[in-house]
Amino acid sequence: MRLTVLAAVSVVAMTASACSSSKPCAGVGVTSQIGVMFLQRGYTDLAGASYELCAGSRCGKGHLEQEDITRISLRLPDDVDEHLGTLRFRVTPKGSTRPKIDASTDVKLTRQPDGCGGGAYSKGLAFTKEDGLTTKIPPSVSAAWRRHLDSLASPSESF
């Protein structure tokens, strides 16, 4: 009887986990997505501008704040594969009908395994006024993102 109970508990524990391995699945919950780090240096009139990030039949839209760097992401369908195709990034200033930025590039996604036999596809890109939309993240974008994260982690002086 004791052996039967132990076996049942073992099966339930393995079923409840995301994989049949005894090691934890650190990547469970990874999602397919594409992101653009947008370095706004060189633009002065983007507060309230609308953006659109499109890939395949999906688009993400929103509005920008005037800040040094903005991270824009688009969730992709679960069944996406590495051959995403063309990614298009547009930014239209508030009150305008013409985009100030209209850039596109072909994108091949990278698989992120979840450690349990599954995974998701994703890719990070950058947009700068100097380099346009690129899959190679320039050092200036990485540095701006680090500064941004540091500013979020710094304690506020006003309580």
mmCIF file of C-alpha atoms in Angstrom:
data_model
loop_
_atom_site.group_PDB
_atom_site.id
_atom_site.type_symbol
_atom_site.label_atom_id
_atom_site.label_comp_id
_atom_site.label_asym_id
_atom_site.label_seq_id
_atom_site.Cartn_x
_atom_site.Cartn_y
_atom_site.Cartn_z
ATOM 1 C CA MET A 1 0.000 0.000 0.000
ATOM 2 C CA ARG A 2 2.788 2.414 0.970
ATOM 3 C CA LEU A 3 4.575 1.766 -2.341
ATOM 4 C CA THR A 4 1.350 2.426 -4.279
ATOM 5 C CA VAL A 5 0.838 5.768 -2.491
ATOM 6 C CA LEU A 6 4.455 6.772 -3.160
ATOM 7 C CA ALA A 7 4.104 5.873 -6.836
ATOM 8 C CA ALA A 8 0.859 7.872 -7.123
ATOM 9 C CA VAL A 9 2.410 10.927 -5.450
ATOM 10 C CA SER A 10 5.394 10.652 -7.799
ATOM 11 C CA VAL A 11 3.156 10.557 -10.902
ATOM 12 C CA VAL A 12 1.111 13.546 -9.680
ATOM 13 C CA ALA A 13 4.282 15.545 -8.968
ATOM 14 C CA MET A 14 5.708 14.811 -12.419
ATOM 15 C CA THR A 15 2.400 15.641 -14.094
ATOM 16 C CA ALA A 16 2.083 18.916 -12.186
ATOM 17 C CA SER A 17 5.541 20.028 -13.255
ATOM 18 C CA ALA A 18 6.054 21.412 -16.740
ATOM 19 C CA CYS A 19 8.315 18.544 -17.756
ATOM 20 C CA SER A 20 9.118 14.979 -16.816
ATOM 21 C CA SER A 21 12.687 15.779 -15.836
ATOM 22 C CA SER A 22 13.699 15.998 -12.193
ATOM 23 C CA LYS A 23 15.394 19.362 -12.795
ATOM 24 C CA PRO A 24 13.256 22.504 -12.771
ATOM 25 C CA CYS A 25 12.165 24.062 -16.078
ATOM 26 C CA ALA A 26 13.467 27.594 -15.766
ATOM 27 C CA GLY A 27 12.060 28.771 -19.072
ATOM 28 C CA VAL A 28 8.478 27.630 -18.629
ATOM 29 C CA GLY A 29 6.255 30.418 -19.848
ATOM 30 C CA VAL A 30 8.560 31.831 -22.526
ATOM 31 C CA THR A 31 6.562 33.637 -25.202
ATOM 32 C CA SER A 32 7.227 34.328 -28.841
ATOM 33 C CA GLN A 33 7.803 38.022 -29.336
ATOM 34 C CA ILE A 34 9.804 40.662 -31.114
ATOM 35 C CA GLY A 35 11.111 43.815 -29.495
ATOM 36 C CA VAL A 36 12.613 47.082 -30.670
ATOM 37 C CA MET A 37 14.790 49.288 -28.476
ATOM 38 C CA PHE A 38 14.091 52.780 -29.804
ATOM 39 C CA LEU A 39 16.792 55.347 -29.007
ATOM 40 C CA GLN A 40 15.033 58.690 -29.369
ATOM 41 C CA ARG A 41 18.245 60.749 -29.466
ATOM 42 C CA GLY A 42 18.033 63.229 -32.343
ATOM 43 C CA TYR A 43 14.223 63.514 -32.224
ATOM 44 C CA THR A 44 12.625 66.355 -30.288
ATOM 45 C CA ASP A 45 8.940 66.111 -31.129
ATOM 46 C CA LEU A 46 7.914 62.557 -30.252
ATOM 47 C CA ALA A 47 6.007 63.096 -26.990
ATOM 48 C CA GLY A 48 2.548 61.671 -27.671
ATOM 49 C CA ALA A 49 3.570 60.288 -31.067
ATOM 50 C CA SER A 50 1.912 57.048 -32.090
ATOM 51 C CA TYR A 51 3.920 53.981 -32.989
ATOM 52 C CA GLU A 52 3.097 50.837 -34.883
ATOM 53 C CA LEU A 53 5.175 47.655 -34.891
ATOM 54 C CA CYS A 54 3.961 45.040 -37.394
ATOM 55 C CA ALA A 55 5.107 41.537 -38.281
ATOM 56 C CA GLY A 56 3.107 39.171 -40.422
ATOM 57 C CA SER A 57 -0.572 39.792 -39.750
ATOM 58 C CA ARG A 58 0.021 41.211 -36.249
ATOM 59 C CA CYS A 59 0.518 44.824 -35.221
ATOM 60 C CA GLY A 60 1.129 46.491 -31.895
ATOM 61 C CA LYS A 61 0.230 50.142 -31.441
ATOM 62 C CA GLY A 62 0.720 52.716 -28.733
ATOM 63 C CA HIS A 63 1.942 56.192 -27.867
ATOM 64 C CA LEU A 64 5.421 57.369 -26.962
ATOM 65 C CA GLU A 65 6.635 59.493 -24.123
ATOM 66 C CA GLN A 66 9.577 61.800 -24.731
ATOM 67 C CA GLU A 67 12.381 59.744 -23.169
ATOM 68 C CA ASP A 68 15.886 58.674 -24.027
ATOM 69 C CA ILE A 69 14.990 55.071 -24.860
ATOM 70 C CA THR A 70 11.774 53.138 -25.292
ATOM 71 C CA ARG A 71 11.254 49.377 -25.517
ATOM 72 C CA ILE A 72 8.426 48.368 -27.826
ATOM 73 C CA SER A 73 7.381 44.747 -28.131
ATOM 74 C CA LEU A 74 4.950 42.678 -30.126
ATOM 75 C CA ARG A 75 3.743 39.281 -28.988
ATOM 76 C CA LEU A 76 3.756 36.716 -31.775
ATOM 77 C CA PRO A 77 1.500 33.682 -32.199
ATOM 78 C CA ASP A 78 2.567 30.464 -30.487
ATOM 79 C CA ASP A 79 2.879 28.683 -33.831
ATOM 80 C CA VAL A 80 5.324 31.193 -35.347
ATOM 81 C CA ASP A 81 8.536 29.787 -36.772
ATOM 82 C CA GLU A 82 11.971 31.310 -37.285
ATOM 83 C CA HIS A 83 11.102 32.794 -40.699
ATOM 84 C CA LEU A 84 9.101 35.816 -39.547
ATOM 85 C CA GLY A 85 9.566 37.847 -42.709
ATOM 86 C CA THR A 86 9.368 41.630 -42.729
ATOM 87 C CA LEU A 87 9.099 43.737 -39.581
ATOM 88 C CA ARG A 88 7.818 47.282 -40.007
ATOM 89 C CA PHE A 89 8.264 50.102 -37.484
ATOM 90 C CA ARG A 90 6.423 53.413 -37.886
ATOM 91 C CA VAL A 91 6.291 56.508 -35.699
ATOM 92 C CA THR A 92 3.868 59.330 -36.468
ATOM 93 C CA PRO A 93 4.130 62.612 -34.519
ATOM 94 C CA LYS A 94 1.070 63.761 -32.587
ATOM 95 C CA GLY A 95 -1.264 65.756 -34.841
ATOM 96 C CA SER A 96 0.336 64.484 -38.048
ATOM 97 C CA THR A 97 -0.838 61.950 -40.604
ATOM 98 C CA ARG A 98 2.620 61.318 -42.075
ATOM 99 C CA PRO A 99 5.087 59.032 -40.305
ATOM 100 C CA LYS A 100 8.378 60.615 -39.281
ATOM 101 C CA ILE A 101 9.847 57.094 -39.112
ATOM 102 C CA ASP A 102 8.867 54.302 -41.492
ATOM 103 C CA ALA A 103 11.446 51.523 -41.428
ATOM 104 C CA SER A 104 11.380 47.830 -42.204
ATOM 105 C CA THR A 105 13.757 44.904 -42.255
ATOM 106 C CA ASP A 106 13.589 41.162 -42.777
ATOM 107 C CA VAL A 107 13.846 39.224 -39.545
ATOM 108 C CA LYS A 108 14.813 35.674 -38.717
ATOM 109 C CA LEU A 109 13.798 34.750 -35.175
ATOM 110 C CA THR A 110 15.934 32.932 -32.619
ATOM 111 C CA ARG A 111 14.561 29.983 -30.665
ATOM 112 C CA GLN A 112 14.586 30.237 -26.873
ATOM 113 C CA PRO A 113 14.273 26.738 -25.397
ATOM 114 C CA ASP A 114 12.350 26.408 -22.137
ATOM 115 C CA GLY A 115 14.518 23.580 -20.813
ATOM 116 C CA CYS A 116 11.644 21.101 -21.120
ATOM 117 C CA GLY A 117 11.555 20.371 -24.849
ATOM 118 C CA GLY A 118 9.453 23.403 -25.764
ATOM 119 C CA GLY A 119 10.288 27.021 -26.316
ATOM 120 C CA ALA A 120 9.461 30.179 -28.191
ATOM 121 C CA TYR A 121 10.879 32.346 -30.959
ATOM 122 C CA SER A 122 12.026 35.916 -30.400
ATOM 123 C CA LYS A 123 14.326 38.633 -31.668
ATOM 124 C CA GLY A 124 15.586 41.949 -30.369
ATOM 125 C CA LEU A 125 16.209 44.870 -32.704
ATOM 126 C CA ALA A 126 17.191 48.490 -32.317
ATOM 127 C CA PHE A 127 16.226 51.713 -34.020
ATOM 128 C CA THR A 128 18.414 54.818 -33.981
ATOM 129 C CA LYS A 129 18.282 57.913 -36.140
ATOM 130 C CA GLU A 130 21.815 57.155 -37.390
ATOM 131 C CA ASP A 131 21.510 53.408 -38.064
ATOM 132 C CA GLY A 132 17.799 52.922 -38.724
ATOM 133 C CA LEU A 133 16.190 49.570 -37.880
ATOM 134 C CA THR A 134 18.808 46.903 -37.268
ATOM 135 C CA THR A 135 19.116 43.434 -35.793
ATOM 136 C CA LYS A 136 22.556 44.357 -34.448
ATOM 137 C CA ILE A 137 22.153 46.322 -31.217
ATOM 138 C CA PRO A 138 24.565 49.291 -31.302
ATOM 139 C CA PRO A 139 26.620 50.002 -28.138
ATOM 140 C CA SER A 140 24.838 53.376 -27.764
ATOM 141 C CA VAL A 141 21.500 51.569 -27.426
ATOM 142 C CA SER A 142 22.836 49.084 -24.879
ATOM 143 C CA ALA A 143 24.350 51.918 -22.822
ATOM 144 C CA ALA A 144 21.109 53.939 -22.934
ATOM 145 C CA TRP A 145 19.106 50.897 -21.815
ATOM 146 C CA ARG A 146 21.499 50.281 -18.887
ATOM 147 C CA ARG A 147 21.143 53.942 -17.830
ATOM 148 C CA HIS A 148 17.356 53.617 -18.086
ATOM 149 C CA LEU A 149 17.317 50.474 -15.919
ATOM 150 C CA ASP A 150 19.655 52.114 -13.393
ATOM 151 C CA SER A 151 17.308 55.104 -13.157
ATOM 152 C CA LEU A 152 14.373 52.776 -12.461
ATOM 153 C CA ALA A 153 16.343 50.984 -9.742
ATOM 154 C CA SER A 154 17.497 54.192 -8.054
ATOM 155 C CA PRO A 155 15.425 55.179 -5.041
ATOM 156 C CA SER A 156 13.190 58.166 -5.533
ATOM 157 C CA GLU A 157 13.924 61.224 -3.428
ATOM 158 C CA SER A 158 10.270 62.138 -3.081
ATOM 159 C CA PHE A 159 8.130 59.871 -0.920
#
